[in-house]
Protein backbone atom coordinates (compact mmCIF):
# COMPACT_ATOMS: atom_id res chain seq x y z
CA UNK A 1 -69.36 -13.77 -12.03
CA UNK A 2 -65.40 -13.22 -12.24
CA UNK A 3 -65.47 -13.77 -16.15
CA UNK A 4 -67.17 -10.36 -16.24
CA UNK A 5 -65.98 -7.66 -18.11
CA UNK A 6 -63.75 -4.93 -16.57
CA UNK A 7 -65.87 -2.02 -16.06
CA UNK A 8 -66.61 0.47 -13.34
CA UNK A 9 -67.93 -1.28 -9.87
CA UNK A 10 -71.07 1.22 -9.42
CA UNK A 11 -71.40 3.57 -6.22
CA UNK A 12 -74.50 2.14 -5.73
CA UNK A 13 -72.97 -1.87 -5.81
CA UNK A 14 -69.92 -0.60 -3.01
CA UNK A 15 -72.59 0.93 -0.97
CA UNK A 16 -74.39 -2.00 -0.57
CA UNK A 17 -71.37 -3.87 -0.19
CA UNK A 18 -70.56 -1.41 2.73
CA UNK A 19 -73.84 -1.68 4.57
CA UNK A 20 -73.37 -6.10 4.30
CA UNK A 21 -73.79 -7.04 8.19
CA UNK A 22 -70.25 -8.62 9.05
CA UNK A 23 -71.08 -11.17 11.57
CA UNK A 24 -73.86 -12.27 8.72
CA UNK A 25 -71.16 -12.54 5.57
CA UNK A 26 -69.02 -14.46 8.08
CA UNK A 27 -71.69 -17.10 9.04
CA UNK A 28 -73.99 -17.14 5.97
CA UNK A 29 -71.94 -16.63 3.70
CA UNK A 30 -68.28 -17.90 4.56
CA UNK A 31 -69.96 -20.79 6.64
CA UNK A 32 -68.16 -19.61 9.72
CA UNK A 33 -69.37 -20.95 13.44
CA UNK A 34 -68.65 -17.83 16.05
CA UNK A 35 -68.82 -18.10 19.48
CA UNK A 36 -70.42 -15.05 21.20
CA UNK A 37 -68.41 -13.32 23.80
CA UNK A 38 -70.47 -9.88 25.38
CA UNK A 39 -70.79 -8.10 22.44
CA UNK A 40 -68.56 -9.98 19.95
CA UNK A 41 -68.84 -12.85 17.82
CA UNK A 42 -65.40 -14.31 17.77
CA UNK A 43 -63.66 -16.38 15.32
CA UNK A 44 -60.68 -18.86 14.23
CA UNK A 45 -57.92 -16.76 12.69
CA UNK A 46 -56.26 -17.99 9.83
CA UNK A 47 -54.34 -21.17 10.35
CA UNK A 48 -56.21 -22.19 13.62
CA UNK A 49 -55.75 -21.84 17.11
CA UNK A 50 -57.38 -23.52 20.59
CA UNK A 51 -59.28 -20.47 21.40
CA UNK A 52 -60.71 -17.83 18.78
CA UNK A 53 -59.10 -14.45 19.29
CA UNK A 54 -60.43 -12.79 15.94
CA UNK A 55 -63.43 -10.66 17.24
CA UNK A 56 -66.80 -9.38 14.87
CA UNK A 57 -68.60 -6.57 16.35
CA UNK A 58 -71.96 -6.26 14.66
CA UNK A 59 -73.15 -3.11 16.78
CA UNK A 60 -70.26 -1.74 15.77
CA UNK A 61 -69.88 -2.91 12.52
CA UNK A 62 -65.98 -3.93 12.68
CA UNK A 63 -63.82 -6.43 12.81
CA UNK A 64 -60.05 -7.21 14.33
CA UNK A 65 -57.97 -10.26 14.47
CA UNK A 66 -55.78 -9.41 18.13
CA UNK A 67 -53.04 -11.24 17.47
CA UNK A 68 -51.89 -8.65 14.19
CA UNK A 69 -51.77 -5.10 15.07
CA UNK A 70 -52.54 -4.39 11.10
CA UNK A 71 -55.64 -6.50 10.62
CA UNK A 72 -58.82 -5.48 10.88
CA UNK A 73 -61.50 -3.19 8.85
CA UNK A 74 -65.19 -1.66 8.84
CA UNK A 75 -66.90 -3.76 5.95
CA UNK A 76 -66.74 -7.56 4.40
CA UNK A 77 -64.25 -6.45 1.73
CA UNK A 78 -62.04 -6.53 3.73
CA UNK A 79 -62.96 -9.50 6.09
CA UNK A 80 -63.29 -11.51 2.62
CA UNK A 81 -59.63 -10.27 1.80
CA UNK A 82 -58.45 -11.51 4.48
CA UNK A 83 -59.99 -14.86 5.17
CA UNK A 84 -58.85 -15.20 1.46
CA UNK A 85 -55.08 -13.62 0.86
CA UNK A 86 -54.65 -13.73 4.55
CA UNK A 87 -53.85 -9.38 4.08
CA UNK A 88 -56.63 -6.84 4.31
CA UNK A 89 -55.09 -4.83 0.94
CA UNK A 90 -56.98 -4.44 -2.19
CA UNK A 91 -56.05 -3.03 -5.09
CA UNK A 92 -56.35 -3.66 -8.93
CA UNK A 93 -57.32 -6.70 -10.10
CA UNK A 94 -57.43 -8.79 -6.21
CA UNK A 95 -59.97 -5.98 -5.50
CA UNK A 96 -62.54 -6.85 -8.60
CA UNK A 97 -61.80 -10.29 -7.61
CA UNK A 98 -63.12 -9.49 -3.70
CA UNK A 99 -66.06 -7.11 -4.49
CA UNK A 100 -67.57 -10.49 -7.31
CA UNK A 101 -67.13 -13.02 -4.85
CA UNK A 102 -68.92 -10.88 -1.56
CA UNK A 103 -71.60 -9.84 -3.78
CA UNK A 104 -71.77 -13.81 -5.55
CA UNK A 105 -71.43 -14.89 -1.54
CA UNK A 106 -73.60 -12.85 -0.51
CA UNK A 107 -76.75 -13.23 -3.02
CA UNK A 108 -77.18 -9.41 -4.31
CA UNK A 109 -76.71 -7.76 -7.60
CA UNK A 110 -73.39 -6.29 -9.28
CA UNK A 111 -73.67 -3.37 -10.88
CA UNK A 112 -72.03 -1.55 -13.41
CA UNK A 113 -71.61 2.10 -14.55
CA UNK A 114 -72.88 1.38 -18.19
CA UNK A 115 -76.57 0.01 -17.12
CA UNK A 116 -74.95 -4.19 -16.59
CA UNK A 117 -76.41 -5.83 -14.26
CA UNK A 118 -75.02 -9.12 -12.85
CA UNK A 119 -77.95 -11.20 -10.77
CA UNK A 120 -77.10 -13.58 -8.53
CA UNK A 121 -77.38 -17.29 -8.42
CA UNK A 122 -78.37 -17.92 -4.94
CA UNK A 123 -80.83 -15.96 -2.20
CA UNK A 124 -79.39 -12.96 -0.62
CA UNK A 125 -78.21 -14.51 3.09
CA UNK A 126 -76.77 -11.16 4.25
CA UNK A 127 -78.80 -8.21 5.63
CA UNK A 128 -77.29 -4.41 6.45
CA UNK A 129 -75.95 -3.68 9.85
CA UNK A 130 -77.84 -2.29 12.43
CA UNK A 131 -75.54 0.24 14.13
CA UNK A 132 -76.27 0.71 18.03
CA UNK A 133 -74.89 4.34 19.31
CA UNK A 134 -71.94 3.57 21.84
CA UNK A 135 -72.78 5.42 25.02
CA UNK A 136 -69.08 4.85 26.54
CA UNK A 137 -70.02 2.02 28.96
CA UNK A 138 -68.89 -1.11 27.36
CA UNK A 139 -65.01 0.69 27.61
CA UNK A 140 -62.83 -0.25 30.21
CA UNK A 141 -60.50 1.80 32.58
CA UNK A 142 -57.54 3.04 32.32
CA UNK A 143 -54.68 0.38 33.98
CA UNK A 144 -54.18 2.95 36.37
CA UNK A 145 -58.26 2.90 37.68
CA UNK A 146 -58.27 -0.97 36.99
CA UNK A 147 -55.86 -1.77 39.06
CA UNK A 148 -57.02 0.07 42.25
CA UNK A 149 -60.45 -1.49 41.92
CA UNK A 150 -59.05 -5.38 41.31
CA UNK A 151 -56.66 -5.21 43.95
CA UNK A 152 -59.21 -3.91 46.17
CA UNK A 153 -61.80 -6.52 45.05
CA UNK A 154 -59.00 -9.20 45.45
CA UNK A 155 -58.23 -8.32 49.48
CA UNK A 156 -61.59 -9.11 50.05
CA UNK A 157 -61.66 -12.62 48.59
CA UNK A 158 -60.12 -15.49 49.96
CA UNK A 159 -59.31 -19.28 49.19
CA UNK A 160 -61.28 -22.27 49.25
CA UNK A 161 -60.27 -25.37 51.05
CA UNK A 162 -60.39 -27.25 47.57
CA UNK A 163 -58.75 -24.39 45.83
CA UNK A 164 -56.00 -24.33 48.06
CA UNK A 165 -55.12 -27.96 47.67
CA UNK A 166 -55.44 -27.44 44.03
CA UNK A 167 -52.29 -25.25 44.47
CA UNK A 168 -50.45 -27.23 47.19
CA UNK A 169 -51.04 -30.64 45.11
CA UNK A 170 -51.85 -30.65 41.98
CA UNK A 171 -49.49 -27.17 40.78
CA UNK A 172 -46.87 -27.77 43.62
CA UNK A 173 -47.30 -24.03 44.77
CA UNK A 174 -46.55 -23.22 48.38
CA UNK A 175 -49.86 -21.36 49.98
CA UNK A 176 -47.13 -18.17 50.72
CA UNK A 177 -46.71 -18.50 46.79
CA UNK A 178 -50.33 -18.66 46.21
CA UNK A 179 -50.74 -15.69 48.77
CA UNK A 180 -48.39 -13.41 47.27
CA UNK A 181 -49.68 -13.57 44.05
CA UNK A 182 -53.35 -13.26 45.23
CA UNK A 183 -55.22 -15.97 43.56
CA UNK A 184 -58.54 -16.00 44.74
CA UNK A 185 -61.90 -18.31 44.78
CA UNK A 186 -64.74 -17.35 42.83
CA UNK A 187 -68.49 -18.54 44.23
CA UNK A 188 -70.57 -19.89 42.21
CA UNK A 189 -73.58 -17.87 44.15
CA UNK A 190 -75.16 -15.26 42.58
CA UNK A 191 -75.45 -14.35 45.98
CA UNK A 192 -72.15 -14.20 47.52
CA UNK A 193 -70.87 -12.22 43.91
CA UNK A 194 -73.68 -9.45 44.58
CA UNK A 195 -72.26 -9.10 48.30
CA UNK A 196 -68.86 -8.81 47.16
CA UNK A 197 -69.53 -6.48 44.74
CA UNK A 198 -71.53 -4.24 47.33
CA UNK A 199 -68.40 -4.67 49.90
CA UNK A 200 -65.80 -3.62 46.90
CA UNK A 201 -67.51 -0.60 46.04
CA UNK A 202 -68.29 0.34 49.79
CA UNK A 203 -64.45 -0.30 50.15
CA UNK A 204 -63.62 2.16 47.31
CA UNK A 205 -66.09 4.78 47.56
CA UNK A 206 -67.42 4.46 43.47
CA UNK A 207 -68.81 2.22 41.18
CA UNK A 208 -67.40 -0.17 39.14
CA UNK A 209 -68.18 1.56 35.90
CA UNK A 210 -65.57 0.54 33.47
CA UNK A 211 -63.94 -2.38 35.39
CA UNK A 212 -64.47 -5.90 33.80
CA UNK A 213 -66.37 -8.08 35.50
CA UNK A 214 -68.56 -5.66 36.87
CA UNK A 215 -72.41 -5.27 35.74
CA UNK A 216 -75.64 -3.11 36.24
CA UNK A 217 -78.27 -5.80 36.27
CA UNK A 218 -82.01 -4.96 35.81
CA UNK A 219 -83.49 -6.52 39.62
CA UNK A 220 -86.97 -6.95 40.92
CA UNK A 221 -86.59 -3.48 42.53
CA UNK A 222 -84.29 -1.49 40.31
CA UNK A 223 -80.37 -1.73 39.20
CA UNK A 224 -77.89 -3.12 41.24
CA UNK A 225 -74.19 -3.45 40.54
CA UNK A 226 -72.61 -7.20 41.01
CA UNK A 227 -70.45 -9.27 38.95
CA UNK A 228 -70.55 -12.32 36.77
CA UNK A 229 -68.79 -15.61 37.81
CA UNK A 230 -68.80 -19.45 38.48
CA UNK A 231 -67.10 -21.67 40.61
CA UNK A 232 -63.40 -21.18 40.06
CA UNK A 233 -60.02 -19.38 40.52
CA UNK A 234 -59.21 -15.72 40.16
CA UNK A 235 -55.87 -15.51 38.15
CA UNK A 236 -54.57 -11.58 38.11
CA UNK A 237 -52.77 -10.46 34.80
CA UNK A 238 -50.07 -7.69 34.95
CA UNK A 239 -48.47 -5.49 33.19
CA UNK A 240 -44.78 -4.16 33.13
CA UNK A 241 -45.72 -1.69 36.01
CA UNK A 242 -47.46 -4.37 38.30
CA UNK A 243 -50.62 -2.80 37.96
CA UNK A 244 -53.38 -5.68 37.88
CA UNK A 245 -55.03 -5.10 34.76
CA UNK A 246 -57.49 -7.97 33.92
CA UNK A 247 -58.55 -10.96 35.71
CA UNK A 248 -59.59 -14.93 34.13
CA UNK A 249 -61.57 -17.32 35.40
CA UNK A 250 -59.88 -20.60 35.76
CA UNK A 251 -63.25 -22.59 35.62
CA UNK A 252 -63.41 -25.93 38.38
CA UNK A 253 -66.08 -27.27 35.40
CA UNK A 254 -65.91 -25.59 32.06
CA UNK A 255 -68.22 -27.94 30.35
CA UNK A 256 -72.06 -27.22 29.86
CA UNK A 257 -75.06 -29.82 29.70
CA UNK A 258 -77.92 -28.06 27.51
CA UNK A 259 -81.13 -30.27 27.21
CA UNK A 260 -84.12 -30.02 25.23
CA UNK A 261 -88.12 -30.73 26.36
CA UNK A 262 -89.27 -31.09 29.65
CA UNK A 263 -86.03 -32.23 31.42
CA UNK A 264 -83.04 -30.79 33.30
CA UNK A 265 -79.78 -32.48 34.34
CA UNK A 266 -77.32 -32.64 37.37
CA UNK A 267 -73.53 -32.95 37.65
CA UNK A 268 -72.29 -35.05 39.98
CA UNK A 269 -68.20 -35.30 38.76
CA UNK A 270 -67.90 -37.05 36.07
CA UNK A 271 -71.30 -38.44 36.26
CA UNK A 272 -74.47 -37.32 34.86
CA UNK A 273 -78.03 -37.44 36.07
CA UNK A 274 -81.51 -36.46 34.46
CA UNK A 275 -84.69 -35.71 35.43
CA UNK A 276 -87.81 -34.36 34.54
CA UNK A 277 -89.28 -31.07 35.93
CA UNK A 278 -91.47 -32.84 38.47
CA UNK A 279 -88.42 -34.69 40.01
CA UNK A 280 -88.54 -38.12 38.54
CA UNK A 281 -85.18 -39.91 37.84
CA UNK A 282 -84.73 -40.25 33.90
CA UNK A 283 -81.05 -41.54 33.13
CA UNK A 284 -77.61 -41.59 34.54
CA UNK A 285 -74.52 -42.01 32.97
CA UNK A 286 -71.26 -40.69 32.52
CA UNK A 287 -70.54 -37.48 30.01
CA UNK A 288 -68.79 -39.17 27.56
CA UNK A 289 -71.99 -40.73 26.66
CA UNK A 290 -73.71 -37.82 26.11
CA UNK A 291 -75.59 -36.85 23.54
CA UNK A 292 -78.25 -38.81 24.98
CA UNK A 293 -82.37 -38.92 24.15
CA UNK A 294 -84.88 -39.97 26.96
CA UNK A 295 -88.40 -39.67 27.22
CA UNK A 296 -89.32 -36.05 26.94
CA UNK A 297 -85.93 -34.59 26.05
CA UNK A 298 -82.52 -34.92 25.42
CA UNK A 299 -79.08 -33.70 26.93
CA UNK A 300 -75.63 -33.09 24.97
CA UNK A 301 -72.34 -32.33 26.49
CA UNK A 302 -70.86 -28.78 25.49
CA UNK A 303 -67.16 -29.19 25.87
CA UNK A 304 -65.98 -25.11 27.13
CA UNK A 305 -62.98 -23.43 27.51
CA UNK A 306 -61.21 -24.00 31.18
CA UNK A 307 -60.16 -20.56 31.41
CA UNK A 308 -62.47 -17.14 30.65
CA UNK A 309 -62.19 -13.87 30.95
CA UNK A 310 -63.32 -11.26 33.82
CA UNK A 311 -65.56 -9.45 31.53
CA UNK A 312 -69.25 -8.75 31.13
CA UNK A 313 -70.71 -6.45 28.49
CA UNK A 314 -74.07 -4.86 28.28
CA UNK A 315 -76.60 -7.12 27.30
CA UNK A 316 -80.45 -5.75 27.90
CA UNK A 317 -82.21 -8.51 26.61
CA UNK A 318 -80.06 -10.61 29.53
CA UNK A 319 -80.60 -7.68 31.85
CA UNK A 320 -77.30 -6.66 32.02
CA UNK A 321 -77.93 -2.69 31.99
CA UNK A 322 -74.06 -1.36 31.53
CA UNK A 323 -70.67 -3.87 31.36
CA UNK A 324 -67.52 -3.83 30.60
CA UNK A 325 -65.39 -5.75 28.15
CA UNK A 326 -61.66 -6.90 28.82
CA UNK A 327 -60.71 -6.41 25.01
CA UNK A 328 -62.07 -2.69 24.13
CA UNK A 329 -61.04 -0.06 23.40
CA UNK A 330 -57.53 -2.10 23.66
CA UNK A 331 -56.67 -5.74 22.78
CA UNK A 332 -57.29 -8.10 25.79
CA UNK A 333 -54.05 -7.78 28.41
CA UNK A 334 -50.87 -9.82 28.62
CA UNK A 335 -49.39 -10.85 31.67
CA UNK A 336 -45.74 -10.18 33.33
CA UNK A 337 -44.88 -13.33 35.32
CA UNK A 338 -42.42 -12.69 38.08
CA UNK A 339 -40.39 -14.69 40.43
CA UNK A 340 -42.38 -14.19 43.62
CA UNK A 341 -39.92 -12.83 45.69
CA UNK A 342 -39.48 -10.04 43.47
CA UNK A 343 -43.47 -9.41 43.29
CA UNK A 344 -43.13 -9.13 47.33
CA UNK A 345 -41.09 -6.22 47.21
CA UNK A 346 -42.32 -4.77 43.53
CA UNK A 347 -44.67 -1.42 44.25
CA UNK A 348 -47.33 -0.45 41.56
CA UNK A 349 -46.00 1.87 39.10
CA UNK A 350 -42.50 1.00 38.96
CA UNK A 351 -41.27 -0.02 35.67
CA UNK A 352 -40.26 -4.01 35.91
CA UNK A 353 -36.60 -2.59 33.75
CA UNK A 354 -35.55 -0.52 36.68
CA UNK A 355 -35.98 -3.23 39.75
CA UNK A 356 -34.78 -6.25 37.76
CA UNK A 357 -32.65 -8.06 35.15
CA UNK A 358 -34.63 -8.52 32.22
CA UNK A 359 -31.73 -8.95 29.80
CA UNK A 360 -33.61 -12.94 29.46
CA UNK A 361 -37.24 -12.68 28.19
CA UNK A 362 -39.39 -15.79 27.77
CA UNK A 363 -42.65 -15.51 25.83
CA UNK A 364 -45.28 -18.32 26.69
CA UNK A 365 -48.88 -19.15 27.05
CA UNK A 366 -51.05 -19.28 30.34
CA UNK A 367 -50.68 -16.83 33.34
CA UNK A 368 -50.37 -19.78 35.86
CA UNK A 369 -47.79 -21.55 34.05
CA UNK A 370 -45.72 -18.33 33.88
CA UNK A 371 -45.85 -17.49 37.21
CA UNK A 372 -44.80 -21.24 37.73
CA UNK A 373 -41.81 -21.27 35.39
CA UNK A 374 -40.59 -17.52 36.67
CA UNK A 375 -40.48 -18.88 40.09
CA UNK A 376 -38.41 -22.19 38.85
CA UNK A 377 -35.71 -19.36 35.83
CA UNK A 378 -35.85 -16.66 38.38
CA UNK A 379 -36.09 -14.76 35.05
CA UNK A 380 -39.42 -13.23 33.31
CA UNK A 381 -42.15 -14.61 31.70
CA UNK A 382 -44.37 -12.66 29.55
CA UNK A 383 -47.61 -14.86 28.62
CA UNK A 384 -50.99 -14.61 26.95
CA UNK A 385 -54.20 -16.27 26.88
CA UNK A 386 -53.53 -18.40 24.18
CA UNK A 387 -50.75 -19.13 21.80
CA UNK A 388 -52.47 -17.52 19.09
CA UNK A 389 -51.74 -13.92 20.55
CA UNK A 390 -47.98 -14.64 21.39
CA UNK A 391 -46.83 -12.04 18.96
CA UNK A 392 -48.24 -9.14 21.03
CA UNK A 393 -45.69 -9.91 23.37
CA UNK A 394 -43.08 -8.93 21.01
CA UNK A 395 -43.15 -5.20 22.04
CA UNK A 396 -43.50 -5.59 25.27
CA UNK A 397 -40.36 -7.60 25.31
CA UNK A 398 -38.71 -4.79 23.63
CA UNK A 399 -39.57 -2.21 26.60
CA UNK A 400 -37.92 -4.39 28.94
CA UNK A 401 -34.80 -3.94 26.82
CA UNK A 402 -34.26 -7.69 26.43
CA UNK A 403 -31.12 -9.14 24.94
CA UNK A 404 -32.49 -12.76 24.71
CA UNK A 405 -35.87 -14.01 23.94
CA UNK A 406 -37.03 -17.67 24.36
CA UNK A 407 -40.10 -18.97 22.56
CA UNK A 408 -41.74 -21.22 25.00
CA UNK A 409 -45.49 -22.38 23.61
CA UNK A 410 -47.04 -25.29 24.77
CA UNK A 411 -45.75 -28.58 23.36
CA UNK A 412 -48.95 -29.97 22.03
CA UNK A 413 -48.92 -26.21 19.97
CA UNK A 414 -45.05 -27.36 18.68
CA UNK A 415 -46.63 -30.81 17.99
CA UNK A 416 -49.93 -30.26 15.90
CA UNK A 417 -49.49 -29.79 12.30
CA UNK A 418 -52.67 -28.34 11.32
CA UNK A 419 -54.53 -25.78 13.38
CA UNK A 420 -52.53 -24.56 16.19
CA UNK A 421 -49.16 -25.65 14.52
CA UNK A 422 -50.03 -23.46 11.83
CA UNK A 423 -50.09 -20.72 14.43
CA UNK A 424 -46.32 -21.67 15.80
CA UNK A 425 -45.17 -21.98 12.51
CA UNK A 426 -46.30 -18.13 11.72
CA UNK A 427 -44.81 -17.21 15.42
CA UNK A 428 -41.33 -18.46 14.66
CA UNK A 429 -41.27 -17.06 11.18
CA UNK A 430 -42.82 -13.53 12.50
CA UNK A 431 -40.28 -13.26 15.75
CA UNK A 432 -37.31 -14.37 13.56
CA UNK A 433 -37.79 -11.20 11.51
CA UNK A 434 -38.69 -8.83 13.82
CA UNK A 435 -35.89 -9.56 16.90
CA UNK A 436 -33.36 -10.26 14.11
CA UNK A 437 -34.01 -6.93 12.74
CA UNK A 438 -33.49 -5.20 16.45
CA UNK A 439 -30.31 -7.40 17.35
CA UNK A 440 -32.14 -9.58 19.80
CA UNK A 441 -30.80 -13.47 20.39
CA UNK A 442 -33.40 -15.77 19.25
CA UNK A 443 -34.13 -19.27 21.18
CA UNK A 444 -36.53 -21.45 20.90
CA UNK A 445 -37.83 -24.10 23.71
CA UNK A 446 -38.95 -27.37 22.83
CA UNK A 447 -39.85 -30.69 24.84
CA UNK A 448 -41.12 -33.89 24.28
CA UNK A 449 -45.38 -33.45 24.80
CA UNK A 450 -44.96 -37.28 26.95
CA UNK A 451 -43.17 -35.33 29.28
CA UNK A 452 -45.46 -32.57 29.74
CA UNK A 453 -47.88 -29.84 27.73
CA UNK A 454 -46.73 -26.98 29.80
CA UNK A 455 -43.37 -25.43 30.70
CA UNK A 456 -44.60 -25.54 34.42
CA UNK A 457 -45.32 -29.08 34.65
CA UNK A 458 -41.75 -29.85 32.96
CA UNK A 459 -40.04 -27.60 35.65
CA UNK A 460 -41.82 -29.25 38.10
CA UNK A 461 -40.80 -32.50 37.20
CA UNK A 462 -37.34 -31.66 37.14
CA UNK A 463 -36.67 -31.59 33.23
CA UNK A 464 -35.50 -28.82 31.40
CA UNK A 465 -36.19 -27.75 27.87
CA UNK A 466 -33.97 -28.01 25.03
CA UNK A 467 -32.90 -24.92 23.66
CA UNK A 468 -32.61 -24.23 19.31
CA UNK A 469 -31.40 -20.97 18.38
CA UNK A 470 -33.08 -18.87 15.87
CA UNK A 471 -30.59 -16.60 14.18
């Protein structure tokens, strides 16, 4: 199909090409595997990364890779552009290119002006979208609203026993630390989340409409208002106002067992146990021997993410009536790491330029570890989720008016040359050119990964990183 002539595309070939489902072309058709999150399919961005931060939104038929304010679109041209030039511009002969390949991809006809038709070679394995009318619930507050409701939500929670020797032990964080920074325990009851819930909004006086986290489920006896969660720690994120404006889940056990046939399974640690639904023992063993087959079923490990977002979205055929996501309308939130005897003294709404030096900026990964390494510098740490979104901190670094930034990913990141290394690679080159450009030093922190992944756990041993500068 690109040998064809050069003609005119036909207005009937780019509508169809407009109306191509996305999330479809991207699994079908590019071979993609996305990972549903509320009402996004996410995905690898180009280069790799540890966690998937380019988001699909079928019902809403875009797309948007977070970590690049300039990349994103409204139809598989432009997704196929830039899974394939790694840019989302198309013009002359790259855009004849694009429009052959999606319609070769994605099994329908090319048609010309003059009457040519070119068929396809394979099944069509793309449908049209199906656009669902956005009724404003899935959008979350302003920081302003968010941050009342999380800090209020937060003074009602407290620390488990396990939780708090978590911090003391295994993080080396003193429980006045912990305390003033207002990590929290998350049950793993649906029943204790729905009372906390009812308590938070009782607190406030409204609903949670528009807060992550938050949901209208579908009950026995009409809606009620609660809020998703499993067993694990409640890690607030920032901003440069200290107004709390998203929350993740640190999870105690990330990992899911899924089985087939008539069986279910218990975790017990590290080991697992099955049995089937009328209580008879079936196997044990430990998860690293999983995938296993026994009679009537089978059960295979499901390696997840430790850490998760605060954020529900509607769902109805989960019974999730209205929700919330952390990353609409705007990206997903960084966090400002402080030492934590400024953040005892720090009021919401002051701007962090005006009560502290922030001539020294570092840019990391992880809230945790930057509240960690702030405490250790007594300078500030602006982190995000994953490496892969580091270059949204770039602005934000800027409003603090820094003189000096310091790179600071994760040494298995600086390590890896494929996937995530990519991704560091593409940092450096990107925050080269744009602090250069606005007379900002340059450093970059590496360490050895056998003395630790994390900046916090090499502070806390005592090391310090070694310092290259940039330009």
């Amino acid at each position: 199909m690109t040998d064809a002539p050069k003609k005119r595309i036909s207005d009937e070939t780019m509508e169809m090409i407009r109306k191509l489902d996305i999330k479809e072309f991207a699994e079908n058709a590019l071979g993609e595997k996305l990972k549903r999150e509320g009402t996004a399919y996410m995905a690898y961005r180009n280069g790799g990364e540890n966690n998937p931060s380019v988001a699909i939104v079928p019902s809403k038929h875009y797309w948007k890779d977070f970590t690049r304010d300039d990349i994103g679109g409204i139809e598989v041209l432009s997704y196929f552009a830039y899974r394939m030039w790694d840019t989302v511009e198309l013009k002359g002969e790259r855009f004849t290119t694009a429009v052959h390949q999606v319609c070769a991809l994605a099994g329908i006809p090319l048609k010309y002006d003059d009457g040519t038709v070119i068929q396809p070679t394979t099944d069509r394995c793309v449908g049209e979208v199906v656009l669902v009318e956005d009724d404003g619930s899935e959008h979350k507050q302003s920081p302003e609203v968010l941050n009342d409701y999380y800090r209020g939500l937060l003074s009602l929670m407290h620390l488990t026993d396990v939780h708090r020797k978590h911090f003391e032990e295994e993080r080396r964080i003193p429980i006045e630390t912990v305390k003033i920074r207002s990590y929290a325990s998350m049950s793993d009851n649906p029943q204790d989340r729905y009372k906390l819930a009812r308590d938070v909004i009782k607190k406030l006086g409204k609903k949670p409409e528009g807060i992550p986290g938050f949901y209208l489920a579908q009950g026995e006896y009409g809606p009620y208002w609660t809020m998703l969660g499993r067993e694990g720690i409640i890690v607030p994120f920032r901003n440069l106002f200290n107004q709390i404006w998203g929350l993740q889940l640190r999870l105690d056990d990330p990992d899911t067992i899924v089985t087939t046939g008539s069986i279910r399974a218990e975790k017990k640690g590290d080991l697992v146990e099955l049995y089937d639904y009328g209580g008879q023992f079936l196997w044990s063993g430990k998860r690293s021997q999983l995938p296993v087959s026994v009679s009537g079923g089978s059960a295979e490990l499901i390696v997840g993410n430790r850490y998760r977002w605060f954020s529900k979205t509607k769902d109805l055929k989960r019974g999730v009536l209205r929700g919330a996501t952390i990353s609409m309308p705007t990206p997903a939130p960084y966090h400002v790491a402080v030492p934590s005897r400024l953040l005892e003294c720090w009021e919401a709404g002051e701007h962090l330029a005006e009560v502290y030096d922030t001539e020294t900026v570092w840019l990391g990964e992880g809230p945790l570890k930057g509240d960690i390494a702030a405490d250790f510098t007594d300078q500030i740490h602006l982190q995000t989720a994953s490496v892969s979104a580091m270059q949204s901190l770039f602005e934000p670094a800027m409003q603090l008016g820094a003189k000096t930034v310091i790179l600071a990913p994760d040494a298995d990141a600086q390590t890896k040359l494929e996937n995530v290394g990519k991704t560091v690679i593409n940092l450096v080159e990107a925050a080269r050119e744009y602090f250069t450009a606005r007379g900002v030093k340059l450093i970059f922190a590496t360490w050895s990964i056998e003395q630790s992944k994390g900046l916090d756990d090499l502070l806390n041993l005592g090391f310090r990183p070694n310092f290259l500068e940039l330009n």
